Amino acid sequence: MQAIVNVTPQWGIGSENRLLVRIREDMRRFRAFTEHNTIIIGRKTLLTFPNAAPLKNRENIILTRDPSFSVDGALICHDLHELKRLLSDRDPASVFVCGGEQVYRLLLPYCDTAHVTMTFTEAAADRFFPNLNLLPNWILTDVGERKTEGETDYRFLTYTNTDVQKPD
């Protein structure tokens, strides 16, 4: 599995159920990575999508503890065990963890790669991605050039997990 995320220097990812910043090139990159693949998101993240609908051209898996939650066009999982069973026949390289905070924290140990867009902004966050620089098994393996869109500076980073947990 791979994680894909846009973070601030404090590793913030959102505030009040919204992204902190939207960068067109980052959105294109997200689409390029995830289209025709499987994405895993939480219910709250799904509700932030346009029309609260699953993303097109992807297999959408929604993690939720709500036993009554359903949505057309997505598979629903209620716990890690159920998710592992569902993913057992999929190529791990085609599975992308896309948020929110609880889903990232739950699944990051199973990810071998994290595609991070570091957005240099002071936006206040109430949701965070784990700081990979502080986790001993995550190594920064690629640093893209610093870019600017409007007044926002950003760069693409790639981290590799040297101790990926295997699904049971």
Coordinates of C-alpha atoms in Angstrom, one line a residue:
M1 CA 0.0 0.0 0.0
Q2 CA 1.0 3.6 -0.5
A3 CA -0.2 6.8 1.3
I4 CA -0.7 10.0 -0.5
V5 CA -1.1 13.3 1.4
N6 CA -0.7 17.1 1.3
V7 CA 0.7 18.4 4.6
T8 CA 2.0 21.7 6.1
P9 CA 5.4 21.9 7.7
Q10 CA 3.6 21.0 11.0
W11 CA 2.2 17.9 9.2
G12 CA -1.3 19.4 9.3
I13 CA -3.8 18.0 6.7
G14 CA -7.1 19.6 7.4
S15 CA -9.3 21.9 9.5
E16 CA -13.0 21.6 10.2
N17 CA -13.3 18.8 7.6
R18 CA -11.7 20.7 4.8
L19 CA -8.3 20.6 3.1
L20 CA -5.9 23.3 4.2
V21 CA -4.9 24.2 0.6
R22 CA -5.7 23.2 -2.9
I23 CA -2.9 23.2 -5.5
R24 CA -3.8 22.3 -9.1
E25 CA -0.6 20.3 -9.7
D26 CA -1.1 18.4 -6.5
M27 CA -4.6 17.5 -7.5
R28 CA -3.4 16.3 -10.9
R29 CA -0.7 14.3 -9.2
F30 CA -3.3 12.7 -6.9
R31 CA -5.4 11.8 -9.9
A32 CA -2.4 10.3 -11.8
F33 CA -1.5 8.1 -8.8
T34 CA -5.0 7.0 -7.9
E35 CA -7.0 6.7 -11.1
H36 CA -7.8 3.1 -12.0
N37 CA -6.5 2.0 -8.6
T38 CA -8.0 1.4 -5.2
I39 CA -8.3 4.2 -2.7
I40 CA -9.1 3.9 1.0
I41 CA -10.7 6.7 2.8
G42 CA -12.7 7.3 6.0
R43 CA -16.4 8.2 6.0
K44 CA -15.7 11.8 7.1
T45 CA -13.2 12.2 4.2
L46 CA -15.8 10.9 1.7
L47 CA -18.3 13.5 3.0
T48 CA -15.8 16.3 1.9
F49 CA -15.8 15.1 -1.7
P50 CA -18.0 16.9 -4.3
N51 CA -21.6 15.6 -3.6
A52 CA -20.2 13.3 -0.9
A53 CA -19.7 10.8 -3.7
P54 CA -16.9 8.3 -4.3
L55 CA -14.2 9.4 -6.8
K56 CA -14.7 8.3 -10.4
N57 CA -12.4 5.8 -12.1
R58 CA -11.2 4.3 -8.8
E59 CA -12.3 1.5 -6.5
N60 CA -13.4 3.4 -3.4
I61 CA -13.2 1.6 -0.1
I62 CA -14.7 3.5 2.8
L63 CA -13.7 2.7 6.4
T64 CA -16.4 3.5 9.0
R65 CA -17.5 2.2 12.4
D66 CA -21.1 3.2 11.5
P67 CA -22.8 -0.2 10.8
S68 CA -25.7 1.6 8.9
F69 CA -23.5 3.6 6.6
S70 CA -23.8 2.9 2.9
V71 CA -23.0 4.8 -0.3
D72 CA -23.5 3.8 -4.0
G73 CA -20.3 3.2 -5.9
A74 CA -18.1 2.2 -2.9
L75 CA -17.2 -0.8 -0.8
I76 CA -17.7 -0.4 3.0
C77 CA -15.4 -1.9 5.7
H78 CA -16.0 -1.6 9.4
D79 CA -12.6 -2.7 10.8
L80 CA -9.0 -3.5 9.9
H81 CA -9.7 -7.3 9.7
E82 CA -12.5 -6.8 7.2
L83 CA -10.3 -4.4 5.2
K84 CA -7.3 -6.9 5.1
R85 CA -9.6 -9.6 3.8
L86 CA -11.0 -7.3 1.1
L87 CA -7.5 -6.3 0.0
S88 CA -6.0 -9.8 0.0
D89 CA -6.4 -10.3 -3.7
R90 CA -5.3 -6.8 -4.8
D91 CA -1.8 -5.8 -5.8
P92 CA -0.6 -3.7 -2.8
A93 CA 1.1 -1.2 -5.3
S94 CA -2.4 -0.4 -6.6
V95 CA -3.8 0.6 -3.2
F96 CA -3.6 4.2 -1.9
V97 CA -4.5 5.4 1.5
C98 CA -6.0 8.9 1.1
G99 CA -7.2 10.0 4.6
G100 CA -8.3 11.3 6.9
E101 CA -6.2 11.4 10.0
Q102 CA -7.5 8.2 11.7
V103 CA -7.3 6.2 8.5
Y104 CA -3.7 7.3 7.9
R105 CA -2.7 6.4 11.5
L106 CA -4.3 3.0 11.2
L107 CA -2.9 2.1 7.9
L108 CA 0.5 3.8 7.7
P109 CA 2.4 0.8 9.2
Y110 CA 1.2 -1.3 6.2
C111 CA 2.3 1.3 3.6
D112 CA 5.7 0.9 1.9
T113 CA 5.7 4.4 0.4
A114 CA 4.3 7.8 1.3
H115 CA 3.8 10.4 -1.5
V116 CA 3.9 13.7 0.4
T117 CA 3.2 17.2 -0.9
M118 CA 4.8 19.6 1.6
T119 CA 2.9 22.8 1.3
F120 CA 4.8 25.7 2.9
T121 CA 1.8 27.5 4.5
E122 CA 0.9 28.7 8.0
A123 CA -2.7 27.4 7.8
A124 CA -4.0 26.2 11.2
A125 CA -4.9 22.6 11.3
D126 CA -7.0 20.4 13.5
R127 CA -6.1 17.1 11.7
F128 CA -2.6 15.8 11.3
F129 CA -0.5 13.2 9.4
P130 CA 2.2 11.5 11.4
N131 CA 5.5 13.3 11.1
L132 CA 7.5 10.9 9.0
N133 CA 10.8 12.6 9.9
L134 CA 10.3 11.5 13.5
L135 CA 9.5 7.8 12.7
P136 CA 12.7 5.7 12.5
N137 CA 11.5 3.3 9.9
W138 CA 10.5 6.1 7.4
I139 CA 13.3 7.4 5.1
L140 CA 13.1 10.4 2.9
T141 CA 14.1 9.0 -0.5
D142 CA 13.2 11.8 -3.0
V143 CA 12.9 15.5 -2.7
G144 CA 11.4 17.3 -5.6
E145 CA 12.1 20.9 -6.6
R146 CA 10.4 23.7 -4.7
K147 CA 7.5 25.1 -6.8
T148 CA 5.0 27.9 -6.5
E149 CA 1.3 28.2 -7.4
G150 CA -0.1 31.6 -6.8
E151 CA 1.3 32.5 -3.4
T152 CA 1.8 29.0 -2.2
D153 CA 5.1 27.2 -2.3
Y154 CA 5.3 23.4 -2.2
R155 CA 7.4 20.4 -3.0
F156 CA 6.8 16.8 -3.7
L157 CA 8.5 14.3 -1.3
T158 CA 8.7 10.6 -1.3
Y159 CA 9.3 8.5 1.9
T160 CA 10.0 4.8 2.1
N161 CA 9.0 2.5 5.0
T162 CA 11.9 0.2 5.9
D163 CA 9.7 -1.9 8.2
V164 CA 6.4 -2.5 6.5
Q165 CA 3.9 -4.6 8.6
K166 CA 2.5 -7.5 6.7
P167 CA -1.3 -8.1 6.8
D168 CA -2.2 -11.1 8.9

